[in-house]
CSV table of C-alpha atoms and ligand atoms in Angstrom, one decimal:
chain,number,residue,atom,x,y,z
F,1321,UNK,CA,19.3,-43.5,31.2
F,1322,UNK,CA,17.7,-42.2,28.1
F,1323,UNK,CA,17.1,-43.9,25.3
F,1324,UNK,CA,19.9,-42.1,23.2
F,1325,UNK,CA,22.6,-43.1,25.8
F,1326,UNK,CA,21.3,-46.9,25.4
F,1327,UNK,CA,21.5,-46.7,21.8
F,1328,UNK,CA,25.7,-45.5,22.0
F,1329,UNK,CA,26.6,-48.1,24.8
F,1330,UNK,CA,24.6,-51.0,22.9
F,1331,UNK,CA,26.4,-50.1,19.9
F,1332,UNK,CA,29.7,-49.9,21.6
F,1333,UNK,CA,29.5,-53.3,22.9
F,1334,UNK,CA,28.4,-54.4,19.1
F,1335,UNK,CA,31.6,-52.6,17.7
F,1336,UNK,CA,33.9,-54.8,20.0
F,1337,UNK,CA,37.5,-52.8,20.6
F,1338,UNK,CA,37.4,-50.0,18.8
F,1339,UNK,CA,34.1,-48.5,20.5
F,1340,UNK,CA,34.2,-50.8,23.9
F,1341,UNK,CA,35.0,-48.1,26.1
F,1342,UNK,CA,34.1,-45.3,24.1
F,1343,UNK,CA,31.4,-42.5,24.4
F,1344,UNK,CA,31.7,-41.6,20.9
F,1345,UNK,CA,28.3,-41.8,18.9
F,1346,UNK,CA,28.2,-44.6,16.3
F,1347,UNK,CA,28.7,-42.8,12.5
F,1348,UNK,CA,26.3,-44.2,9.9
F,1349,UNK,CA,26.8,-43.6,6.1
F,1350,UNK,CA,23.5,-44.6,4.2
F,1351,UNK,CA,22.5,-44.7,0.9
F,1352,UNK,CA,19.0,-44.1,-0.6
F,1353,UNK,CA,18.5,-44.9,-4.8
F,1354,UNK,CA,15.5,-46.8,-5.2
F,1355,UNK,CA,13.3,-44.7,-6.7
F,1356,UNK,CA,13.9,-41.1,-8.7
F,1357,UNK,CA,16.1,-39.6,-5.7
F,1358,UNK,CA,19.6,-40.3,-5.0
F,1359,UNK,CA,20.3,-39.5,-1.4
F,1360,UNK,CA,23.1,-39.5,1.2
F,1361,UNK,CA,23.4,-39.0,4.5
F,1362,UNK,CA,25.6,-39.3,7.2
F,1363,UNK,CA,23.7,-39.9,10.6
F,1364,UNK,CA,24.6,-41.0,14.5
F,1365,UNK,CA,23.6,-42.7,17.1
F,1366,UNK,CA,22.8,-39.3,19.1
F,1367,UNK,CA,20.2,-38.9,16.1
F,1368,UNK,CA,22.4,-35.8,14.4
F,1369,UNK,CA,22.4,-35.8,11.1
F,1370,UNK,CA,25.9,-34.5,10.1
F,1371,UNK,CA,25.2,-33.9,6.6
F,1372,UNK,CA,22.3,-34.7,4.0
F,1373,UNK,CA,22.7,-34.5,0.2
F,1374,UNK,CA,19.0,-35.5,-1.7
F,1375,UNK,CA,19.9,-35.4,-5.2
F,1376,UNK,CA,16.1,-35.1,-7.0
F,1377,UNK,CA,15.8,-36.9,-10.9
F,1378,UNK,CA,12.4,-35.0,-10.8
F,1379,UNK,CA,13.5,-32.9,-13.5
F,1380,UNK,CA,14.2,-35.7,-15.7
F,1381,UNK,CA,11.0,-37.5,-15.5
F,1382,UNK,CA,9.0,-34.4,-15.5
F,1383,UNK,CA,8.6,-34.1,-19.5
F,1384,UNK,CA,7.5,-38.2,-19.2
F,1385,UNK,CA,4.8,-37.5,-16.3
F,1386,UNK,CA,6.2,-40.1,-14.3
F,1387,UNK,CA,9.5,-42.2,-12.9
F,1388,UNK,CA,11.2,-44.0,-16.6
F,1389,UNK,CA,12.8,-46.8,-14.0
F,1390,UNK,CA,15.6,-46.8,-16.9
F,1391,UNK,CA,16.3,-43.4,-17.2
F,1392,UNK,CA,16.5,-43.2,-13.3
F,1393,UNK,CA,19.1,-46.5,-13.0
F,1394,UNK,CA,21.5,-44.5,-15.3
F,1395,UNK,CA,20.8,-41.1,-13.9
F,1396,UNK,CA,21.6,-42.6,-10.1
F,1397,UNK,CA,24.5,-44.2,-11.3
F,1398,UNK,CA,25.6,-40.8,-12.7
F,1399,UNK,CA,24.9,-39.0,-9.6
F,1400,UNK,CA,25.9,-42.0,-7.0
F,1401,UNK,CA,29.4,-41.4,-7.0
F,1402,UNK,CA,29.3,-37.4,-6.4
F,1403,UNK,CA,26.3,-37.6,-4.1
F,1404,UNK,CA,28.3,-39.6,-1.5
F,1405,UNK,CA,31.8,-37.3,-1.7
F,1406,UNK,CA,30.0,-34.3,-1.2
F,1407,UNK,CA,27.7,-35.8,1.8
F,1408,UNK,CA,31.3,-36.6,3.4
F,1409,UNK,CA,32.9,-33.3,2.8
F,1410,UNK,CA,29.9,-31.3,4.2
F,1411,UNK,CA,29.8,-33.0,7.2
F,1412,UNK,CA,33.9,-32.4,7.6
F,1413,UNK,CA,34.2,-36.6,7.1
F,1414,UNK,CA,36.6,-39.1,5.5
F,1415,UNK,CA,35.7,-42.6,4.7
F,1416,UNK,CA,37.6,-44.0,7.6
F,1417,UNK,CA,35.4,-42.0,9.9
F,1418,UNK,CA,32.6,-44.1,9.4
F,1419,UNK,CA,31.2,-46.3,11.8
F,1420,UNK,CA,28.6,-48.7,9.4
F,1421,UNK,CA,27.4,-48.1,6.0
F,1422,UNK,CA,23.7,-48.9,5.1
F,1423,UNK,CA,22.2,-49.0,2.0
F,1424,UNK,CA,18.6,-49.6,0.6
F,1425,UNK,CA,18.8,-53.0,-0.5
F,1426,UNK,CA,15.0,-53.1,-2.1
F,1427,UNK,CA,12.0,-52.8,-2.2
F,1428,UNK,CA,12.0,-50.6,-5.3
F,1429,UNK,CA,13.4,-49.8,-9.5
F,1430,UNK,CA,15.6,-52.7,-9.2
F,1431,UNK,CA,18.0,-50.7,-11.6
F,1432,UNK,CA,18.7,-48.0,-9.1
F,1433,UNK,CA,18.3,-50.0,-6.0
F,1434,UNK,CA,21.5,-52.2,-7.9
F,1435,UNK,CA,23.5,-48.6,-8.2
F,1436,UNK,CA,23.2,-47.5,-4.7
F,1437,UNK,CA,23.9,-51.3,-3.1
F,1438,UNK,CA,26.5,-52.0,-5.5
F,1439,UNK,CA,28.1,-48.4,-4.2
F,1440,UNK,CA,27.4,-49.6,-0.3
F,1441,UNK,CA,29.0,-52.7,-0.8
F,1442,UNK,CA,31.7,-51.9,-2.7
F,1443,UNK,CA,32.9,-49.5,0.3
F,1444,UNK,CA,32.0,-51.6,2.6
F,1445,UNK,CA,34.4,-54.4,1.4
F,1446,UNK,CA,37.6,-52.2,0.2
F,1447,UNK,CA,37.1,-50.9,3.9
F,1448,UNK,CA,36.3,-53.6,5.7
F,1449,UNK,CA,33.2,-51.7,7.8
F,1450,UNK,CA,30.0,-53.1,8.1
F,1451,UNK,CA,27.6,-53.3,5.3
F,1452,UNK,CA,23.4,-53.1,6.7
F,1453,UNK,CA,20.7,-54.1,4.4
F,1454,UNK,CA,17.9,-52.1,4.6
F,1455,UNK,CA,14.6,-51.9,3.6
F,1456,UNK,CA,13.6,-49.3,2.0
F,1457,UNK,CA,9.8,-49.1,3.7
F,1458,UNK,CA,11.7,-50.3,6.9
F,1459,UNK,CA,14.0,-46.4,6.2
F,1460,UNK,CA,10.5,-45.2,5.7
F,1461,UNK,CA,8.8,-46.5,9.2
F,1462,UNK,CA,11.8,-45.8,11.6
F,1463,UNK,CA,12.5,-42.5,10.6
F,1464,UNK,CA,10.3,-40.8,13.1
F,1465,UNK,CA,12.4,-42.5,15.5
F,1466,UNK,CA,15.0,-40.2,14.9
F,1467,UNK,CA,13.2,-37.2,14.1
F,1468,UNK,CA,9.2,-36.5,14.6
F,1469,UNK,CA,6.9,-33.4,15.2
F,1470,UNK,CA,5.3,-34.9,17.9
F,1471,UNK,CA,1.6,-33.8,18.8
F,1472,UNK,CA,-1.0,-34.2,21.6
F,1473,UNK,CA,0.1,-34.3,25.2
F,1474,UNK,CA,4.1,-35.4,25.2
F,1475,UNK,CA,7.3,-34.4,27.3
F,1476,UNK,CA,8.7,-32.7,24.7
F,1477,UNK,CA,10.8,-35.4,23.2
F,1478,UNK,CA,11.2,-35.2,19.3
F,1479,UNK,CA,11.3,-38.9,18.5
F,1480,UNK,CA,8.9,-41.7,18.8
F,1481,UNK,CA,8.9,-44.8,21.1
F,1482,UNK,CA,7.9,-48.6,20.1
F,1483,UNK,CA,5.0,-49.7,19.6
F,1484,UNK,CA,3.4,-47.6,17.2
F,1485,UNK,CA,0.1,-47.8,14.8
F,1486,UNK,CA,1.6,-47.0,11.3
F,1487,UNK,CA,0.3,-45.3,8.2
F,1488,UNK,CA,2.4,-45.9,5.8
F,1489,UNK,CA,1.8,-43.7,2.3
F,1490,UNK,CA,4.2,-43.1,-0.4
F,1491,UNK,CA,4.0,-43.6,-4.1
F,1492,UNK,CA,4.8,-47.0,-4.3
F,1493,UNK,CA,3.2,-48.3,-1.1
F,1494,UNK,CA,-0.2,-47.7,1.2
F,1495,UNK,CA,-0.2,-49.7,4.3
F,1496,UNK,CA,-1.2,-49.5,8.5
F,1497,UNK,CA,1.4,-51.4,10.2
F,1498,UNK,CA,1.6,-52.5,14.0
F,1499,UNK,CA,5.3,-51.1,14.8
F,1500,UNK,CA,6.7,-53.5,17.1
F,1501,UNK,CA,10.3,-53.1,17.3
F,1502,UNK,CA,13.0,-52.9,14.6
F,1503,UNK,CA,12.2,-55.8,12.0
F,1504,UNK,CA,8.9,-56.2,13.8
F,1505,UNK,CA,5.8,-55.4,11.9
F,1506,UNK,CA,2.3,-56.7,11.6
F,1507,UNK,CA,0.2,-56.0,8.5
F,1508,UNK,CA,-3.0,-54.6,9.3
F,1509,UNK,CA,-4.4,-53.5,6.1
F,1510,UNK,CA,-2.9,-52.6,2.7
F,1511,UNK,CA,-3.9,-51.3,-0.8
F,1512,UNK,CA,-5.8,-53.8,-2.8
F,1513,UNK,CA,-5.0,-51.7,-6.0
F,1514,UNK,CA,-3.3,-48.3,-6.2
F,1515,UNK,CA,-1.2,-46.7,-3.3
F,1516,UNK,CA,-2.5,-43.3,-1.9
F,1517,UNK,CA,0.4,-41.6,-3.5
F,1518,UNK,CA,0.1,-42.9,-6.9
F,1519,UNK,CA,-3.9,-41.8,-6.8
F,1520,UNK,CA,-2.4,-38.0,-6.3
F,1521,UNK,CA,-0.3,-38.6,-9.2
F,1522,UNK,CA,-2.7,-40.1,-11.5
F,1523,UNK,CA,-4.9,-37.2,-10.3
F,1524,UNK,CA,-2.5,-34.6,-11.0
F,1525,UNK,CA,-1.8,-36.2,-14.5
F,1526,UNK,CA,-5.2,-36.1,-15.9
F,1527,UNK,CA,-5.7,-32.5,-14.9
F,1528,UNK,CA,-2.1,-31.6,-16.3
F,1529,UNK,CA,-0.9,-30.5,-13.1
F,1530,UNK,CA,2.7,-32.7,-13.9
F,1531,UNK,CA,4.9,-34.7,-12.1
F,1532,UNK,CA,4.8,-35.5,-8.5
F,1533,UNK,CA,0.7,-34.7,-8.3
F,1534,UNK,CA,1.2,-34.8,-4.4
F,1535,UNK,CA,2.7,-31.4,-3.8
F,1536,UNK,CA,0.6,-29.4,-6.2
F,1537,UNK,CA,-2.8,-31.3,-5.4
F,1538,UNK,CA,-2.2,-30.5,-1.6
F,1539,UNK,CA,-1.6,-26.8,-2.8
F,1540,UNK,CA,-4.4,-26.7,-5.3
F,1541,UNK,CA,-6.3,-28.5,-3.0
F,1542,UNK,CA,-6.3,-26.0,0.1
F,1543,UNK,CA,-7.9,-23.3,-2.4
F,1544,UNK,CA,-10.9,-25.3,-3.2
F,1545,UNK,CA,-14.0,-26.9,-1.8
F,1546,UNK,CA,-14.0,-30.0,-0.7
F,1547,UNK,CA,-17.7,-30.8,-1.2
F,1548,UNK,CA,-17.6,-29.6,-4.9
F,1549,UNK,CA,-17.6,-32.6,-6.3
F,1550,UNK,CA,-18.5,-36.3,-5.0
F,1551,UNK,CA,-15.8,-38.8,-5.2
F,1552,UNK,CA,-16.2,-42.6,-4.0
F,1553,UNK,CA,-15.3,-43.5,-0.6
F,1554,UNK,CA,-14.5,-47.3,-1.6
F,1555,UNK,CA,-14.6,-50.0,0.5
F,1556,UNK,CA,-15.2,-47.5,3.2
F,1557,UNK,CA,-18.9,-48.9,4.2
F,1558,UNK,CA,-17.3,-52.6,4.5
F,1559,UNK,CA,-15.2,-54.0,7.4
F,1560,UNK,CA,-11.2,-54.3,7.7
F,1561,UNK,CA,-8.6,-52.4,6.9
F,1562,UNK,CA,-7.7,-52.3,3.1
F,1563,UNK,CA,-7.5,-49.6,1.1
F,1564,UNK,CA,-8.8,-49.3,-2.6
F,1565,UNK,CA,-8.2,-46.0,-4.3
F,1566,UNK,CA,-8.7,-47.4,-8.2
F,1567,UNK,CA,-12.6,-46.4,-7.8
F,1568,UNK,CA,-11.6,-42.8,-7.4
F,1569,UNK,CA,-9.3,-42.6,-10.2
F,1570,UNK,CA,-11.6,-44.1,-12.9
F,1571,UNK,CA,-14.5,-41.7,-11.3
F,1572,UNK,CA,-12.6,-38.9,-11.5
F,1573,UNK,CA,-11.3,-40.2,-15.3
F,1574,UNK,CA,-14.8,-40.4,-16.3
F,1575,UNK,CA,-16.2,-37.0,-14.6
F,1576,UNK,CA,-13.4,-35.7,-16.7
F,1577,UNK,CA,-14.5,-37.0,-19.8
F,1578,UNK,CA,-17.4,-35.4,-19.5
F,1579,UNK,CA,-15.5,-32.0,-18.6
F,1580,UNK,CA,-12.8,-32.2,-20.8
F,1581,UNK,CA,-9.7,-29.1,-20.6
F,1582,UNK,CA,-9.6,-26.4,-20.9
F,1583,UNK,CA,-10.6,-25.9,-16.8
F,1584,UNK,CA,-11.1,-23.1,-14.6
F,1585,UNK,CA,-8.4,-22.7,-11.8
F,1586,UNK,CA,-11.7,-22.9,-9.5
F,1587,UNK,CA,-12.8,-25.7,-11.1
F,1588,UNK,CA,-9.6,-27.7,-10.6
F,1589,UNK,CA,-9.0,-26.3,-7.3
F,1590,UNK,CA,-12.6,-27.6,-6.7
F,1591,UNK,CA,-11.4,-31.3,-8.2
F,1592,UNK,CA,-8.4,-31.4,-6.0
F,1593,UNK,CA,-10.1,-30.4,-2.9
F,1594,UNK,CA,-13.3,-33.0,-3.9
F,1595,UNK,CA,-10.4,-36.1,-4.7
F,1596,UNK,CA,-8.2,-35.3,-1.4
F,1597,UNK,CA,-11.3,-35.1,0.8
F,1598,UNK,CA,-12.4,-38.5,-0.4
F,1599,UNK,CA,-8.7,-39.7,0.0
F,1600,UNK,CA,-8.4,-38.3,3.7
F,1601,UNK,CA,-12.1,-39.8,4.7
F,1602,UNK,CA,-11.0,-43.3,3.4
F,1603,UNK,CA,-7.2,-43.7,5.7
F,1604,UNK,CA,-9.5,-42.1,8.6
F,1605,UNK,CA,-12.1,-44.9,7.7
F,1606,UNK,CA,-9.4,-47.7,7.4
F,1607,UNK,CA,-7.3,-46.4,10.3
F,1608,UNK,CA,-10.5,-45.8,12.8
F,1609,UNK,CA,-11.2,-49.8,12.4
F,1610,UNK,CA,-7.4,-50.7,12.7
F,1611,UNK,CA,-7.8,-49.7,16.4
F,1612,UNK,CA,-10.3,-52.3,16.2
F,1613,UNK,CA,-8.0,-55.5,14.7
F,1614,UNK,CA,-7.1,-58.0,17.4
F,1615,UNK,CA,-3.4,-57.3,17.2
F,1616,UNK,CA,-3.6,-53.6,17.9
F,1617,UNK,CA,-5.8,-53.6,21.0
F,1618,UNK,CA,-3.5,-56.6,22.3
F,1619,UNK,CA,-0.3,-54.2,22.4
F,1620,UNK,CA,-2.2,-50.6,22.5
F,1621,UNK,CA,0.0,-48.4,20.8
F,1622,UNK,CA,0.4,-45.2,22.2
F,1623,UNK,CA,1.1,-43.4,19.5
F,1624,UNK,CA,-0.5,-42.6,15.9
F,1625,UNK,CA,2.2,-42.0,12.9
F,1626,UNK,CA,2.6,-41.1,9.6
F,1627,UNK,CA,5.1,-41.5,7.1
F,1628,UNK,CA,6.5,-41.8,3.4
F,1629,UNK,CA,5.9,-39.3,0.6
F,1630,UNK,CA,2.1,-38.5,1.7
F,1631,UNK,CA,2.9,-37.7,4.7
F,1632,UNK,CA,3.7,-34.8,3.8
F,1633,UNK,CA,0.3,-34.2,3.0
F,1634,UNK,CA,-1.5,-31.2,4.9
F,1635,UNK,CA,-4.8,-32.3,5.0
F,1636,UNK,CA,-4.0,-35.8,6.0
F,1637,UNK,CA,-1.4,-35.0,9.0
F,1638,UNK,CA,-4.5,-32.2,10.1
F,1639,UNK,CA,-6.9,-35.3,9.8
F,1640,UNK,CA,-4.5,-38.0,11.9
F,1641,UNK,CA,-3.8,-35.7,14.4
F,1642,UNK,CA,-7.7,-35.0,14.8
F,1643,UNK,CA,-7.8,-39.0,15.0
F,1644,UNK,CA,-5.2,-39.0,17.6
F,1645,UNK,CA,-6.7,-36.8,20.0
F,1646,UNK,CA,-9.9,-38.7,19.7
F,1647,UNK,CA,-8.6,-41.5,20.5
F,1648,UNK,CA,-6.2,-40.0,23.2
F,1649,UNK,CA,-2.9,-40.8,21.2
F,1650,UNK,CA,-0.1,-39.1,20.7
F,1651,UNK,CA,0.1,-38.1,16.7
F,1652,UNK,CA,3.9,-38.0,15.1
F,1653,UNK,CA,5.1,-37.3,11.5
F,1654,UNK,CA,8.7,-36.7,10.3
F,1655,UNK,CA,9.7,-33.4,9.2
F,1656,UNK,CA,8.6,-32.7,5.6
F,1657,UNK,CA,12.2,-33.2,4.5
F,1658,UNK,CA,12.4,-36.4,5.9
F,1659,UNK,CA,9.1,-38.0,4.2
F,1660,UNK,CA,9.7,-38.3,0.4
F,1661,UNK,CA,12.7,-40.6,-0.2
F,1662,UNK,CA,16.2,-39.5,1.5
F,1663,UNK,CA,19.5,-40.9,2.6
F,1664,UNK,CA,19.2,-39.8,6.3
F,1665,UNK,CA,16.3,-42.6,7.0
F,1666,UNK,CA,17.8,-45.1,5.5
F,1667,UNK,CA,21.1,-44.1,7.5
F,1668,UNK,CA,18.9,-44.4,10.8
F,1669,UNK,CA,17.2,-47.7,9.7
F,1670,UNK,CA,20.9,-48.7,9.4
F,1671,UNK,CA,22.1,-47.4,13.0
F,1672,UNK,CA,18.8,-49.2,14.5
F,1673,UNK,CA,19.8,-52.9,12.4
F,1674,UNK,CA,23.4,-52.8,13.6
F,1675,UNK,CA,22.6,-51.9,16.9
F,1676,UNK,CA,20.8,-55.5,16.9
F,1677,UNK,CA,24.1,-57.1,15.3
F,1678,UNK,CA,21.9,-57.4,11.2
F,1679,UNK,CA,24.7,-56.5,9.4
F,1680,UNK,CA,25.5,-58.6,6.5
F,1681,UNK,CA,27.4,-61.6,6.9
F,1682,UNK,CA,26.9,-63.1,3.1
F,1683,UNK,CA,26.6,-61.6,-0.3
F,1684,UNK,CA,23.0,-60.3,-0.2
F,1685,UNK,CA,20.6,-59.8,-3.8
F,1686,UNK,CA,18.9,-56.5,-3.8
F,1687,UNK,CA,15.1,-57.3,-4.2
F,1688,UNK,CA,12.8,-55.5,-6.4
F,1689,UNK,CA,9.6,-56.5,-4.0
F,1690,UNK,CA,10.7,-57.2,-0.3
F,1691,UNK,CA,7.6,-56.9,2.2
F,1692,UNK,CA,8.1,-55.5,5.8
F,1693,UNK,CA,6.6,-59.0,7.3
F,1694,UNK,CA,9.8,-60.6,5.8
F,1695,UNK,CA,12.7,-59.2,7.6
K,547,LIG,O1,8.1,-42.0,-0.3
K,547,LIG,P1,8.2,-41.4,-1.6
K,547,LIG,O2,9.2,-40.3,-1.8
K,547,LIG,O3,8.6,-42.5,-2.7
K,547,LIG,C1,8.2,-43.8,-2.6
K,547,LIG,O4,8.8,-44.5,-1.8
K,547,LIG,O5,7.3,-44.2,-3.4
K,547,LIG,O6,6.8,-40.9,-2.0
K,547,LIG,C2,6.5,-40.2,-3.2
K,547,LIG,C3,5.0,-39.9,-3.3
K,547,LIG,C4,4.6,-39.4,-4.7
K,547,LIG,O7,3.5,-40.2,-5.1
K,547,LIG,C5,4.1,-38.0,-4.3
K,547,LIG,O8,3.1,-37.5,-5.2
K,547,LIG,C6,3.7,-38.1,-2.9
K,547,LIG,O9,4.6,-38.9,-2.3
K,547,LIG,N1,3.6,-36.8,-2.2
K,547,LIG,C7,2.5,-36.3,-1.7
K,547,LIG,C8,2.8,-35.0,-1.2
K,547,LIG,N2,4.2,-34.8,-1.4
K,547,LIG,C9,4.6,-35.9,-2.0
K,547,LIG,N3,1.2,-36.7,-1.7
K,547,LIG,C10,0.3,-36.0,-1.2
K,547,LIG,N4,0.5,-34.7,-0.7
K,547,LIG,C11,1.8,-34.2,-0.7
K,547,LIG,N5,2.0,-33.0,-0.2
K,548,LIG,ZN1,9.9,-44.2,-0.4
């Protein structure tokens, strides 16, 4: 029986009458607003995604050169109420067609995470369907279990099987994690200071390439030369697994001090290129020696897998899947559109908690911090 088929009958037996005997696939509405997106999505339990409505405050905080967390709270709760009607008329939907409703119940802008929780729940209760509380990096780390390019050696399937080794890279957050099972991670190494994402924003910042640096660094950066210039590699000649990308920021801070603006598009092509290479050698570095932690050569994960905003990043996928097929793994990453923050993984994060009976049971506080280790 494939894994798909499991998933529906588990959840039928979860659902009690109405689903008991049923073969249709369990509907998930989920919610996404912790950050400057606010996201929809309706998803089931054959991994479709019926319809996805990603609803971008980019423009907003653009002019600022980064997220204004109280700008973003009121802009969500603008948005919130539109974003979910038009994610259930697109995919031909009525409330009462959904199955379970999930929603990102923190880590994040605690203002926004608030909007799209207080959304969740208030549909959940005037309809009496489920409610899920997910976490937001948990939406993050599952997601290539419903969708994945999928490198090196496989039968073809599109979607990744437990356990996996985990880099985890977005703006907010820079971790490897041991992927277990659903709610079961390990912490192998994190960010002692910045996260990898925040590094390509601080980057893009003091060269005045705006807000997110990610996408335009990757761009500027595949027009350059990577040895142009010689960035740190910290903690990169030491042991373990922890990141530290501060080091790179301030050297790159104070090489441009002494290259102040106006630069040459070779020149900053040249930077970006010099600064990406450095970040790419360092989660190589740190990953190479997570093979290495106890934990990891205990369960052997097959598979290599990257996700969250970064992950979107060419050089670093190029790099991983390099890793992979060094180390005779399989190398996944989500689609592009599912690696920056969206409703559809928080939907699937929400199908794979219910499936194991986590919904919510008593009034639950959204969280502002809310590490994977504590699910
Ligand atoms: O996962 P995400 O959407 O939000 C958080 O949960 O934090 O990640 C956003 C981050 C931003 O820092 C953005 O610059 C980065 O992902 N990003 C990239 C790329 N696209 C987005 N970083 C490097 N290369 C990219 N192509
Ligand atoms: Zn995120």
């Amino acid at each position: 029986m494939t894994e798909e088929k499991l998933i529906r009958l588990d959840m039928g037996k979860l659902e009690g009458n109405e689903h008991k005997n049923s073969e249709r696939a369990i509907l998930c509405l989920g919610i996404e607003s912790s950050c400057d997106e606010t996201s929809a999505a309706i998803v089931d339990s054959d991994r479709n995604i019926l319809s996805h409505i990603i609803y971008s405050q980019i423009p907003e905080h653009q002019k600022y050169g980064g997220v204004v967390p109280e700008l973003a709270a009121r802009a969500h709760i603008l948005a919130i109420d539109d974003v979910i009607n038009q994610t259930l008329e697109k995919a031909g939907k009525t409330i009462s067609d959904i199955d379970v409703i999930a929603a990102t119940a923190g880590p994040g802008l605690i203002g926004g995470v608030l909007v799209g929780w207080m959304a969740a729940t208030g549909i959940a209760q005037s309809t009496g369907k489920p409610l899920v509380a997910v976490n937001h990096l948990e939406g993050h780390a599952l997601v290539p279990r419903l969708h994945a390019a999928v490198a090196n050696g496989t039968d073809g399937s599109n979607s990744v099987e437990f356990p996996y080794l985990l880099m985890l890279a977005s703006g907010g957050h820079c971790q490897i994690l041991l992927v277990r099972g659903v709610g079961q991670y390990d912490l192998i190494g994190q960010t002692l200071d910045d996260s990898a994402g925040e590094a390509f924003d601080k980057i893009a910042k003091m060269l005045g390439l705006g807000y997110p640096g990610g996408p335009v660094v990757d761009k500027r950066a595949a027009l350059g030369n990577p040895k142009a210039f010689d960035f740190p590699r910290p903690l990169c000649d030491k042991p373990g697994c922890d990141f530290s990308f501060s080091g790179i920021k301030t050297a790159a801070r104070t090489f441009l001090d002494k290259h102040p603006a106006p630069h040459t598009d070779e020149f900053i092509n040249d930077f970006c290129a010099s600064f990406q290479a450095a970040v790419v050698d360092c989660i190589i570095n740190r990953l190479t020696n997570s093979m290495n932690d106890k934990r990891v050569l205990e369960i052997k994960p097959k598979t290599l897998v990257v996700a969250g905003g970064v992950a979107k990043n060419s050089a670093i996928r190029a790099a991983m899947e390099n890793l992979a097929k060094e180390k005779n793994m399989i190398f996944a990453a989500p689609p592009m559109n599912l690696c920056t923050d969206n409703g559809a993984m928080i939907a699937w994060a929400g199908l794979e908690n219910y499936r194991l009976g986590r919904v919510v049971k008593e009034p639950v506080a959204p969280r502002p911090r809310w590490p994977l280790t504590e699910l």
